[in-house]
Tab-separated table of C-alpha atoms and ligand atoms in Angstrom:
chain	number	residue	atom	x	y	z
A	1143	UNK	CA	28.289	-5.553	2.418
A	1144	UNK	CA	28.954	-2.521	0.202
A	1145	UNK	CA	25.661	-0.122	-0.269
A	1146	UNK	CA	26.441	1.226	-3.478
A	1147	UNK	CA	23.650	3.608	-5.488
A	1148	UNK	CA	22.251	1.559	-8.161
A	1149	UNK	CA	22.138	3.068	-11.525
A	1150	UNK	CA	18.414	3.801	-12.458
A	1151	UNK	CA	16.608	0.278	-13.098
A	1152	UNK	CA	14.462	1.586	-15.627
A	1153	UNK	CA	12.251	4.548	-16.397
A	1154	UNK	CA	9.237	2.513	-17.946
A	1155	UNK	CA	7.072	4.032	-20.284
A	1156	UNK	CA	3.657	3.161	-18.687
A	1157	UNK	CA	-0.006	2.945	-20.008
A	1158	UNK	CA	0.648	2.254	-23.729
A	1159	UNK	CA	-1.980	0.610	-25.884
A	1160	UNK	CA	0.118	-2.777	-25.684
A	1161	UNK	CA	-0.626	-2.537	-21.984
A	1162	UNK	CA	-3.584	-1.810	-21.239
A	1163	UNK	CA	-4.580	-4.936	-23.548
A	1164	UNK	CA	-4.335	-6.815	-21.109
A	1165	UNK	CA	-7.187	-4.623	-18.883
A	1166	UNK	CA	-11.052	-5.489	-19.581
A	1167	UNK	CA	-12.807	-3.247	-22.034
A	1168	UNK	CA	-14.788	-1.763	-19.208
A	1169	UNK	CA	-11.671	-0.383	-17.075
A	1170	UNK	CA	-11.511	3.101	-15.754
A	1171	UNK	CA	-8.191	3.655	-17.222
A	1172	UNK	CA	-9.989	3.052	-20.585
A	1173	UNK	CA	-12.946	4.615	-20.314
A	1174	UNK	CA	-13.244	6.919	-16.977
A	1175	UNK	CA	-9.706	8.584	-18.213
A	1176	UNK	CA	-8.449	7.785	-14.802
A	1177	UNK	CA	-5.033	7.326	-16.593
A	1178	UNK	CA	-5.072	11.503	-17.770
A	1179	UNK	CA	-5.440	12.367	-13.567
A	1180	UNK	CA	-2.883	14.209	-11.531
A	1181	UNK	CA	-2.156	10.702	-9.686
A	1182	UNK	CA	-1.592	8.060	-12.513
A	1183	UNK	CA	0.138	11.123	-14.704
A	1184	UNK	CA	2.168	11.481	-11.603
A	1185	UNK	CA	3.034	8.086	-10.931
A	1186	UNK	CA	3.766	7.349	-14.666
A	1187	UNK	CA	6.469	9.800	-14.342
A	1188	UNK	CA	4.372	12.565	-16.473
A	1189	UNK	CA	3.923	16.227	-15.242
A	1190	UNK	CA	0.495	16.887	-13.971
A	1191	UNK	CA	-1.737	20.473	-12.951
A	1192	UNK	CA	-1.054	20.115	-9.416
A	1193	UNK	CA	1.050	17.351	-6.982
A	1194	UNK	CA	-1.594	14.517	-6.089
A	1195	UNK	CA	-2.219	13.524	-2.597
A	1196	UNK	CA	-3.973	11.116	-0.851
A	1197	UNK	CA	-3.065	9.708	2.609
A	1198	UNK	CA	-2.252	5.676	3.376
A	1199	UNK	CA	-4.923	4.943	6.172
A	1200	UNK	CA	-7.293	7.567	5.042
A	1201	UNK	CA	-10.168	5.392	4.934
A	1202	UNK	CA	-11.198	4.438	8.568
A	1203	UNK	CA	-10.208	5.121	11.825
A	1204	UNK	CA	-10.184	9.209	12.222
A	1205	UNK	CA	-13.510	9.552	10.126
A	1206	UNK	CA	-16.682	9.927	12.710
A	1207	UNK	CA	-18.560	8.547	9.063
A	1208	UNK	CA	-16.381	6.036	9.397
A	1209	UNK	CA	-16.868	4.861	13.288
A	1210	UNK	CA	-20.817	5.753	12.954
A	1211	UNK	CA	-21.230	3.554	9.316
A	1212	UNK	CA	-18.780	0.371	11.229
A	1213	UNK	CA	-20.950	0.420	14.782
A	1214	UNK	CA	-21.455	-2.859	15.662
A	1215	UNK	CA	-19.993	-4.705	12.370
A	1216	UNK	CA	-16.954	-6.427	13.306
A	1217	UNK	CA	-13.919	-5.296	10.734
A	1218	UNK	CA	-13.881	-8.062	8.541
A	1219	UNK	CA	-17.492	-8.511	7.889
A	1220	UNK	CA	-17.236	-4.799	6.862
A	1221	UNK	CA	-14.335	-5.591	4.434
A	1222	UNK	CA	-16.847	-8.218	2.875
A	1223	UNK	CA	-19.787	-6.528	2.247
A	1224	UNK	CA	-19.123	-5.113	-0.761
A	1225	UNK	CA	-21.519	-1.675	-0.517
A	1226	UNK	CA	-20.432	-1.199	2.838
A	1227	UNK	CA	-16.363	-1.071	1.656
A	1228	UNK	CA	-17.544	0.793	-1.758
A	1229	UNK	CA	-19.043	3.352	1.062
A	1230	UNK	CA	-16.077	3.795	3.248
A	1231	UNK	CA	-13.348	4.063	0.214
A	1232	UNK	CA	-15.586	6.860	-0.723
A	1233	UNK	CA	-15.680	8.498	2.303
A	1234	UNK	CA	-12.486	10.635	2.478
A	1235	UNK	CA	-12.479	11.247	-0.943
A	1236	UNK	CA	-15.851	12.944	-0.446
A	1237	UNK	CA	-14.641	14.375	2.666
A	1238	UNK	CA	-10.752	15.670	1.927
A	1239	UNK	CA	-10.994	16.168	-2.148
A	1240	UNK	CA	-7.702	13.259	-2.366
A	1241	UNK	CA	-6.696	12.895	-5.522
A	1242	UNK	CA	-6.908	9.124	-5.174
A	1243	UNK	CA	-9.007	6.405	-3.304
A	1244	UNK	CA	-7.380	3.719	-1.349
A	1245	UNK	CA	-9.619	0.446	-1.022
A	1246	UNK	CA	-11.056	0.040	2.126
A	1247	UNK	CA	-9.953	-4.074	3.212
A	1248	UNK	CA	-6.975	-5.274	4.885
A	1249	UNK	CA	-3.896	-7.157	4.245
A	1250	UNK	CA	-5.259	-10.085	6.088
A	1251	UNK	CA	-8.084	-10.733	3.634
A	1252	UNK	CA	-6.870	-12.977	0.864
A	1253	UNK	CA	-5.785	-15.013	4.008
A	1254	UNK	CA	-9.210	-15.551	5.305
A	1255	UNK	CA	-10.733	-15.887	1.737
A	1256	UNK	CA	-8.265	-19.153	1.465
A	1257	UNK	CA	-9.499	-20.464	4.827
A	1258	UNK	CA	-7.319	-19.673	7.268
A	1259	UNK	CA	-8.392	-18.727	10.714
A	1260	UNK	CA	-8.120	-15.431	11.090
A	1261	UNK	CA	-9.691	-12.222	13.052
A	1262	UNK	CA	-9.139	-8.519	13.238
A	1263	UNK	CA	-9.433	-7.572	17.220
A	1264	UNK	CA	-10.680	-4.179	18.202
A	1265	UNK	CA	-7.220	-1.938	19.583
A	1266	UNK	CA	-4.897	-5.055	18.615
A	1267	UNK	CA	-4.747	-5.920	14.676
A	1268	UNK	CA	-4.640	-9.230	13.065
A	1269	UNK	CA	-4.839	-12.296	15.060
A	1270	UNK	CA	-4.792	-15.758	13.659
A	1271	UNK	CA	-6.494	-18.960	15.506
A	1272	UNK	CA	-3.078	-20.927	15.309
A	1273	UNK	CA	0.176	-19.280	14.020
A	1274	UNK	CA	1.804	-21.470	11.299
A	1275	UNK	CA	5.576	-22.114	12.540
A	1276	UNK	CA	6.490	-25.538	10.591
A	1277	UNK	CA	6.664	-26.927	7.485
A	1278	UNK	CA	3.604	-28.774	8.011
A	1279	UNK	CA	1.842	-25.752	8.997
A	1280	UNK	CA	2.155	-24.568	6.265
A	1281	UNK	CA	1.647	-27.374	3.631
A	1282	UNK	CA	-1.530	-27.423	5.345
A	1283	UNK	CA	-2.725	-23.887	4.124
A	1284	UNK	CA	-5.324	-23.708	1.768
A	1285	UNK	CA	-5.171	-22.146	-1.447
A	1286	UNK	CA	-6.765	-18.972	-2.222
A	1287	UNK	CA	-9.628	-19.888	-4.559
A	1288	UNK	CA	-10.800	-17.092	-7.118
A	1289	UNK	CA	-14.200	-17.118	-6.713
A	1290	UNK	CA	-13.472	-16.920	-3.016
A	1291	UNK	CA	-12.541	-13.070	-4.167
A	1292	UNK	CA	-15.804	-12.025	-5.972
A	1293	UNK	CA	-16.788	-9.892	-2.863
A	1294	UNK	CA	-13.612	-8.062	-3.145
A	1295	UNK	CA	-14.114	-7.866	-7.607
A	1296	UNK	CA	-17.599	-6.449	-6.139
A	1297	UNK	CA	-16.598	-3.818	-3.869
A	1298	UNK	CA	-13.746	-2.722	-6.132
A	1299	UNK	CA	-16.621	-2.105	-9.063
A	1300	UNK	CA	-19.540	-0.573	-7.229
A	1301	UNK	CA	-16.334	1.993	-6.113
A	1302	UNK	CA	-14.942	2.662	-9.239
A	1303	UNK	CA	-18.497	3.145	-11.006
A	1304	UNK	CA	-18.879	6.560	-8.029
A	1305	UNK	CA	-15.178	7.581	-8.435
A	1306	UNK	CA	-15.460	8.553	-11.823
A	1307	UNK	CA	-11.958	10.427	-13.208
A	1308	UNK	CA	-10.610	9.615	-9.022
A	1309	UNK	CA	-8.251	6.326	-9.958
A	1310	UNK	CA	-8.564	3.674	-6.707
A	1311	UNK	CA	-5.418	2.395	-5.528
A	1312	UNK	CA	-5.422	-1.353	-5.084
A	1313	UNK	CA	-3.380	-2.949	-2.403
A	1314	UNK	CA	-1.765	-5.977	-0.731
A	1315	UNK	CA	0.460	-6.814	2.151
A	1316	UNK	CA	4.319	-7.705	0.639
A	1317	UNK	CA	4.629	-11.505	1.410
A	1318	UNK	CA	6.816	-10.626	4.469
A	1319	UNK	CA	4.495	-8.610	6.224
A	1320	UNK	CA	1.649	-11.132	5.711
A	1321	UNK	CA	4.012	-13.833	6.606
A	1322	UNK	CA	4.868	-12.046	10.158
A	1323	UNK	CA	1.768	-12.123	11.047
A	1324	UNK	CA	1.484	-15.642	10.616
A	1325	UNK	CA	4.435	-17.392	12.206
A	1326	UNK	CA	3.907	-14.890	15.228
A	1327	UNK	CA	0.206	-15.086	15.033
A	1328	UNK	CA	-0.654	-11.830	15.777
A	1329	UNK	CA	0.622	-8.223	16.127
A	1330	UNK	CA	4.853	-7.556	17.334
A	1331	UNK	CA	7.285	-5.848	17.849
A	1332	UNK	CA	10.382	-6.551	16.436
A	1333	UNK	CA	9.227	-10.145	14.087
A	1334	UNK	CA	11.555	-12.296	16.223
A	1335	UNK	CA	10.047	-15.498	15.058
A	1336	UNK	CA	9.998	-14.849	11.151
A	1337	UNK	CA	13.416	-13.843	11.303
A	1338	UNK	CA	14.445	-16.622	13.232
A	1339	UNK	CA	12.784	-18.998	10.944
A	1340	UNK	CA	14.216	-18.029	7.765
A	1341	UNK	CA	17.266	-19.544	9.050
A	1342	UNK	CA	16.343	-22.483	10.744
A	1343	UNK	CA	13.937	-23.301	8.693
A	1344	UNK	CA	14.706	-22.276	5.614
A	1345	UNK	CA	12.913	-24.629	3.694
A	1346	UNK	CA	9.853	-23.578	5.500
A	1347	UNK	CA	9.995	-19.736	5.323
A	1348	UNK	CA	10.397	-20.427	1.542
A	1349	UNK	CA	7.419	-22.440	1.311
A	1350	UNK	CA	5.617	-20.047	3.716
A	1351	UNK	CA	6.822	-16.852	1.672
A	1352	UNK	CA	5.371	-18.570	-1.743
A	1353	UNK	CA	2.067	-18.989	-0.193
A	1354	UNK	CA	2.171	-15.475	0.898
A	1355	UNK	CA	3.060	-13.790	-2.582
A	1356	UNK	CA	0.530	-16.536	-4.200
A	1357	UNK	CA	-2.169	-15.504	-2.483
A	1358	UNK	CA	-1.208	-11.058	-2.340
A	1359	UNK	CA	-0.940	-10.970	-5.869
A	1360	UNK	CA	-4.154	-12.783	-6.817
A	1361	UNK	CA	-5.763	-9.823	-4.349
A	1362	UNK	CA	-3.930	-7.433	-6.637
A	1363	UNK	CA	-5.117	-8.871	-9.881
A	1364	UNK	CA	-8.627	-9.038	-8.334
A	1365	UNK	CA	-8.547	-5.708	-7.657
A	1366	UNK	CA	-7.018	-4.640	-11.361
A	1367	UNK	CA	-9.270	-6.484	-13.250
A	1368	UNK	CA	-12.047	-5.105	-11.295
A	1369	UNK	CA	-10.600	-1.286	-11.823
A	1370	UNK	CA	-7.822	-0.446	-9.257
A	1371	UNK	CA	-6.087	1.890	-11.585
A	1372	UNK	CA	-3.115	1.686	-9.280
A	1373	UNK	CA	-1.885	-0.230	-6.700
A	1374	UNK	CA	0.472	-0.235	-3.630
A	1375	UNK	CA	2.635	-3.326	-2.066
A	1376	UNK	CA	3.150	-2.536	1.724
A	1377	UNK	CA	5.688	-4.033	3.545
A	1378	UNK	CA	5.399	-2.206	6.898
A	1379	UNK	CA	7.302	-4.168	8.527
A	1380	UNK	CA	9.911	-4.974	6.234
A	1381	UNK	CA	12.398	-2.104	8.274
A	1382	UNK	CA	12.898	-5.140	10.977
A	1383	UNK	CA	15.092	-7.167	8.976
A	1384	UNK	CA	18.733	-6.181	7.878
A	1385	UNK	CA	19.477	-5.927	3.852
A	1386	UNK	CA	21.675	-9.505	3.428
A	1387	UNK	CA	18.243	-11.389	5.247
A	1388	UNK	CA	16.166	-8.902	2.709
A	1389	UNK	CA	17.732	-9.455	-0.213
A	1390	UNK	CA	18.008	-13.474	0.340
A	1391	UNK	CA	14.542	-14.214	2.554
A	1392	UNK	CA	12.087	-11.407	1.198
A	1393	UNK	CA	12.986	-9.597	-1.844
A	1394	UNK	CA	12.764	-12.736	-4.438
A	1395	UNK	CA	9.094	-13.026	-2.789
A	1396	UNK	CA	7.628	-9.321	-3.138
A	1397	UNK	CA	9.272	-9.433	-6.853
A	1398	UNK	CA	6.983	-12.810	-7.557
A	1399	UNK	CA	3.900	-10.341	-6.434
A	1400	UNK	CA	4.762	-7.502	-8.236
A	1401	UNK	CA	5.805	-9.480	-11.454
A	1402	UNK	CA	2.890	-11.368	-11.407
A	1403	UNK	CA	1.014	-8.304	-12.067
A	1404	UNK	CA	3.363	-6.137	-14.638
A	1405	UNK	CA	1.491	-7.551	-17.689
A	1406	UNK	CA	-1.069	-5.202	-16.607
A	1407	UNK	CA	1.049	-2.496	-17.431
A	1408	UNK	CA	-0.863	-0.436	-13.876
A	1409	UNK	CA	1.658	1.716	-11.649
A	1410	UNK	CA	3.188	-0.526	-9.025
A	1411	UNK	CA	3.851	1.240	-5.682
A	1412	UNK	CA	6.549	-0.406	-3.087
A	1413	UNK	CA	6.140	0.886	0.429
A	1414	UNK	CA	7.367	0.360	3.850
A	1415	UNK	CA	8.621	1.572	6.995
A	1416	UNK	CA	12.340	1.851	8.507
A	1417	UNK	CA	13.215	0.827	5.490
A	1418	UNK	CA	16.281	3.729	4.487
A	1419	UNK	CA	18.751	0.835	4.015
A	1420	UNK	CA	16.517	-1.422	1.945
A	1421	UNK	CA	15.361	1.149	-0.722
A	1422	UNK	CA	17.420	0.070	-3.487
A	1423	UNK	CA	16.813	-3.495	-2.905
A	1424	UNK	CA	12.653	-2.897	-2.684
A	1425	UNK	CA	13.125	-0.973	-5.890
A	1426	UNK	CA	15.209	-3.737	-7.612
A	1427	UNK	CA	12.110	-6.227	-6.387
A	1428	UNK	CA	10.393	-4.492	-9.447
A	1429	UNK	CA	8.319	-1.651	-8.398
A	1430	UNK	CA	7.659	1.410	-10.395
A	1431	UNK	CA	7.571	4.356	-7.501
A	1432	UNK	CA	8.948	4.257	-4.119
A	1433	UNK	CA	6.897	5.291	-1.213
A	1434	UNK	CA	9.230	6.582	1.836
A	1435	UNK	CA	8.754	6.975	4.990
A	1436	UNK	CA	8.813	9.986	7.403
A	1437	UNK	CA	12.407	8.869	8.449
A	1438	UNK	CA	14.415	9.570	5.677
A	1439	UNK	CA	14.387	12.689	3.080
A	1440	UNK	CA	13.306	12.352	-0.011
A	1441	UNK	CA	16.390	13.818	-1.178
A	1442	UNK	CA	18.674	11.454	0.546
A	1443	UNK	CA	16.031	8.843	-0.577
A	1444	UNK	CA	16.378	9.942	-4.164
A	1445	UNK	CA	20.164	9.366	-3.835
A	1446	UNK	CA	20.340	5.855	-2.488
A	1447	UNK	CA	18.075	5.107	-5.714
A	1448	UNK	CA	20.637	5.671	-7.570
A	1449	UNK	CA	17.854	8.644	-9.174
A	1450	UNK	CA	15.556	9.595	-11.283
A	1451	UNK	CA	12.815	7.050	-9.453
A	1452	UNK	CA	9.100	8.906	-8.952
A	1453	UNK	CA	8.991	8.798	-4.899
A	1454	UNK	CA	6.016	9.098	-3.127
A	1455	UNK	CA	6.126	10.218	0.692
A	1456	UNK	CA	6.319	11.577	3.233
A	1457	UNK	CA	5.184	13.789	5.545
A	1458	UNK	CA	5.366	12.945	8.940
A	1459	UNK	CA	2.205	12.047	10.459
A	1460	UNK	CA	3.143	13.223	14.027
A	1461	UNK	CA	2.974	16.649	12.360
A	1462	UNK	CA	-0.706	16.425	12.047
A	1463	UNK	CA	-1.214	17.045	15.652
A	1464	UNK	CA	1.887	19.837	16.017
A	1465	UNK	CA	-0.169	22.846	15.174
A	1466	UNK	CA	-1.117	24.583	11.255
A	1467	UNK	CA	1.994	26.338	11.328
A	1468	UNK	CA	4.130	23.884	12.071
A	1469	UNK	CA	2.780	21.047	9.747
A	1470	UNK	CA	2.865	23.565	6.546
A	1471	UNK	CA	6.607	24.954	6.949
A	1472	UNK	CA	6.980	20.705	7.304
A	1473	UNK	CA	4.882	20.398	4.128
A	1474	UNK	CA	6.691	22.863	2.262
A	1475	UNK	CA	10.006	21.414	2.912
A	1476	UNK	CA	8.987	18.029	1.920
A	1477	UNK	CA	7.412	19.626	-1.463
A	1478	UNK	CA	11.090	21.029	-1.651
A	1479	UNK	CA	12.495	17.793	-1.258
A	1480	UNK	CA	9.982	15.901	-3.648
A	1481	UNK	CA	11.781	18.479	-6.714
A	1482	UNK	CA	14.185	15.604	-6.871
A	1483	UNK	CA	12.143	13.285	-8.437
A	1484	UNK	CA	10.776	13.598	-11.634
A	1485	UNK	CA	7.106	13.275	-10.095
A	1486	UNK	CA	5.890	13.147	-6.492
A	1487	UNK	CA	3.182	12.027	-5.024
A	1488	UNK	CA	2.793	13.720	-1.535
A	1489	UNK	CA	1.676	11.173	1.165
A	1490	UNK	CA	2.384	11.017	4.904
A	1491	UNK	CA	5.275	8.303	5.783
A	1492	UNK	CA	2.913	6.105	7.224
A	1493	UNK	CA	-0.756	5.990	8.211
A	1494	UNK	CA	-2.675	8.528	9.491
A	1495	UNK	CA	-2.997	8.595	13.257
A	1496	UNK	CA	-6.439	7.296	15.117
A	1497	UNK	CA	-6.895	10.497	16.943
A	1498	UNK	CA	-6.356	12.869	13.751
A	1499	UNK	CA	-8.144	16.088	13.286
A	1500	UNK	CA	-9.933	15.104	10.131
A	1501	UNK	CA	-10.493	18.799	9.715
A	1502	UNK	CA	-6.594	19.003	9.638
A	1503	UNK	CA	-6.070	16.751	6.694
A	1504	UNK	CA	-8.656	18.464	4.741
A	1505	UNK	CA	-7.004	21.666	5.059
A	1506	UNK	CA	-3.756	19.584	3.744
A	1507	UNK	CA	-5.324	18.483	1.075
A	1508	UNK	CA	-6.197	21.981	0.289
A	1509	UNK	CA	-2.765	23.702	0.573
A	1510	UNK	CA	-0.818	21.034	-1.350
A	1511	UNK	CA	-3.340	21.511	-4.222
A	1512	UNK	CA	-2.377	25.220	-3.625
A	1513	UNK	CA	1.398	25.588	-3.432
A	1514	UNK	CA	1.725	23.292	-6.253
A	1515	UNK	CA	-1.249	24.378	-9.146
A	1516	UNK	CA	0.692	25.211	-12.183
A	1517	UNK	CA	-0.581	28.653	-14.012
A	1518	UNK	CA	-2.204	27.574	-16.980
B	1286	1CP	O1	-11.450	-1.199	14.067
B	1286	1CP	C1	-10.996	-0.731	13.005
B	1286	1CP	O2	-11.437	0.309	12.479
B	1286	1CP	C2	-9.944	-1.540	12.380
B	1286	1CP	C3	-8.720	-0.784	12.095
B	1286	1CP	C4	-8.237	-1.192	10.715
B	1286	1CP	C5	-8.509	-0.536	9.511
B	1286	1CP	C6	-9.333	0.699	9.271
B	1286	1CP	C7	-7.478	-2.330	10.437
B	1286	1CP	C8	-7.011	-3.353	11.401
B	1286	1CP	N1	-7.275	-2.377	9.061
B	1286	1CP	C9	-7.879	-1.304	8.468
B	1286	1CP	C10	-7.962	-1.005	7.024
B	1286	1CP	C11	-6.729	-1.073	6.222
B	1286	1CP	N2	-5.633	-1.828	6.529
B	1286	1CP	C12	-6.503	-0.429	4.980
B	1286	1CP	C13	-7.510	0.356	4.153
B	1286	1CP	C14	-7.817	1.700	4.628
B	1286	1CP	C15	-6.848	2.801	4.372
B	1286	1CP	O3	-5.639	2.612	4.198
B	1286	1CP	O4	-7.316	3.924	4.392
B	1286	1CP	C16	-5.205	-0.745	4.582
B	1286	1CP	C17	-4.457	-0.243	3.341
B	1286	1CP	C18	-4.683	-1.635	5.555
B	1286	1CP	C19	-3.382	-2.284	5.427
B	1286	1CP	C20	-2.764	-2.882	6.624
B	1286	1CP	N3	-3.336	-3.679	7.579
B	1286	1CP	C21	-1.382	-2.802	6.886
B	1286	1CP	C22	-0.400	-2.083	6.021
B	1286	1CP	C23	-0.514	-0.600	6.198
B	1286	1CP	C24	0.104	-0.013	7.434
B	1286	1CP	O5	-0.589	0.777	8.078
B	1286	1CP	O6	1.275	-0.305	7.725
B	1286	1CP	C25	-1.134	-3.520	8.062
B	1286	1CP	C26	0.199	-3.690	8.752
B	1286	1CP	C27	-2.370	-4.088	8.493
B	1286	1CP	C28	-2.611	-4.954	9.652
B	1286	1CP	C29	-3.571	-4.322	10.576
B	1286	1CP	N4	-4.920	-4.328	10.363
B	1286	1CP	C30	-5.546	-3.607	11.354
B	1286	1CP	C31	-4.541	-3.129	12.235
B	1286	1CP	C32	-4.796	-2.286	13.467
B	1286	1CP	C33	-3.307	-3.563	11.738
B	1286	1CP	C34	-1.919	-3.258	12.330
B	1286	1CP	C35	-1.659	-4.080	13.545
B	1286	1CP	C36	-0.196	-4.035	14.006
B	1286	1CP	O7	0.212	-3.008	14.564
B	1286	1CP	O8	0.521	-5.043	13.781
């Protein structure tokens, strides 16, 4: 199959009055100005005062806040109770001075808001009480109900009400990354069983992947109407499949998520991992910036677009640990790189590391703001 650049999809014009109809009166991109920020400026394709960073996993894990705050609450209960997630999504913000907040929950969530067994073990990840392999399986699932997400419509407003002019990125899993999880039930490698049953069981997978973008995109619009002013699809594991199983298995599912939020008119962000021959087909799924990861430059990124896409990316998160001097000459090459887009949000390719130097991403924070303030 021929990987040919696509010509630019579209450059949408984002945040017009027409749009943001469609958000509740009270929404920070109405009245908190979230929408004038470096990040949704940035992502919108519009020059800002400085590049905006934040970092994907920056809530959690390499914060002692974070460990002390969780002690003793397992990670779901945490993601439930709404003051407790308002408190953690906070936390690096406070902490690095990020340019945007990412909400503190987990792909898995909308999952066990419909009913399905599910659990988030300590060291492993997600792990569901009985993986869902047939068609019955998954005719059995229940649906998500709304009110099951009022906890998450919570959290989402007791954070926006502290973040002020800081916009909060709203997230889901892409319905193949959720769907892994289920047909292997649990954590893997390489996703042999989803990518086995998309083609002997078609009829399943398809059933199983409209569940999936069902349920991720009502987490979204939960999370929009509530105030995400922003919001990112990940697909991590989306680099495991090859493009003609993408394009036929996945992509037609990820598009039902993200076009079942356009009407909202917020920036849609498409992201995952080992995914340099997919980029094109992820953007063509309907997204409105690409996030890259630390595999691929954002110049050669920029190219397979077909350009003139706003990337976001993508600083490698093993430079964290390498040493200041090493991680900015890395930093300033991937600032470089991001001049091929007409805006860049700088991120790391993927999450940040457990065992992080929070000190170290402070400092980050710090120099991007630096090497990229425009004089006024
Ligand atoms: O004990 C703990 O502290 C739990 C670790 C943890 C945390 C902090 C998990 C378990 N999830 C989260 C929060 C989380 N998960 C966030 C919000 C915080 C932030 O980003 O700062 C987000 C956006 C996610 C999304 C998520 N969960 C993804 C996609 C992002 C990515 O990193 O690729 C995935 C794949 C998951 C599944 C998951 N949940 C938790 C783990 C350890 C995993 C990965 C397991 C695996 O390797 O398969």
């Amino acid at each position: 199959m021929s990987q040919t650049n696509t010509a630019p999809l579209r450059q949408r014009a984002l945040l017009t009055d027409e749009q943001l109809a469609h958000l509740p009166t009270h929404h920070p991109l109405k009245t908190a100005q979230t929408g004038e920020s470096a990040m949704i400026r940035t992502l919108t394709g519009r020059s800002a005062d400085h590049s905006p960073v934040w970092f994907m996993r920056q809530a959690g894990r390499s914060l002692p806040e974070y460990r002390q705050i969780r002690e003793g609450i397992p990670m779901l209960d945490s993601c439930l109770n709404p003051e407790l997630a308002a408190e953690i999504t906070l936390q690096p913000v406070r902490r690095h001075g990020v340019d945007a907040a990412i909400f503190f929950s987990d792909i898995v969530i909308p999952m066990k808001l419909a009913g399905v067994g599910v659990d988030i073990v300590p060291g492993r990840g997600p792990v569901l009480d009985a993986p869902v392999r047939t068609l019955e399986d998954i005719k059995n699932l229940p649906e998500l109900e709304d009110s099951a997400l009022d906890p998450i419509r919570q959290a989402v407003a007791l954070t926006v009400e502290q973040l002020g002019s800081t916009p909060l990125i709203g997230f889901a899993g892409a319905p193949f990354t959720v769907a892994a999880y289920m047909v292997e039930g649990g954590p893997s490698r390489d996703h042999l069983r989803p990518r086995t049953m998309m083609h002997a069981n078609p009829e399943a997978w398809e059933a199983l992947g409209q569940w999936a973008a069902r349920t991720s995109a009502q987490f979204l619009a939960a999370q929009i109407e509530a105030g995400a002013s922003a919001v990112q699809l990940f697909d991590s594991w989306a680099g495991s499949l090859g493009q003609a199983d993408y394009r036929r298995f996945v992509q037609p599912h990820s598009a039902a998520t993200l076009a079942a939020i356009e009407h909202y008119g917020v920036p849609r962000i498409h992201f995952g991992t080992g995914t340099a021959e997919l980029l094109p087909a992820m953007l063509e799924a309907g997204a409105d910036v690409i996030g890259v990861d630390y595999r691929l430059s954002l110049s050669e990124a920029q190219r397979r677009l077909g350009g003139g896409i706003v990337l976001q990316g993508n600083i490698d998160p093993a430079l964290l640990a390498s040493g200041w001097d090493a991680l900015a000459a890395h930093t300033d090459s991937v600032l470089e790189e991001g001049r091929c887009a007409p805006a860049h949000v700088v991120n790391l390719g993927h999450g940040v590391p457990p065992t992080t130097d929070p000190t170290v991403l402070t400092r980050l924070v710090e120099y991007i703001h630096t090497q990229t303030r425009k004089a006024s």
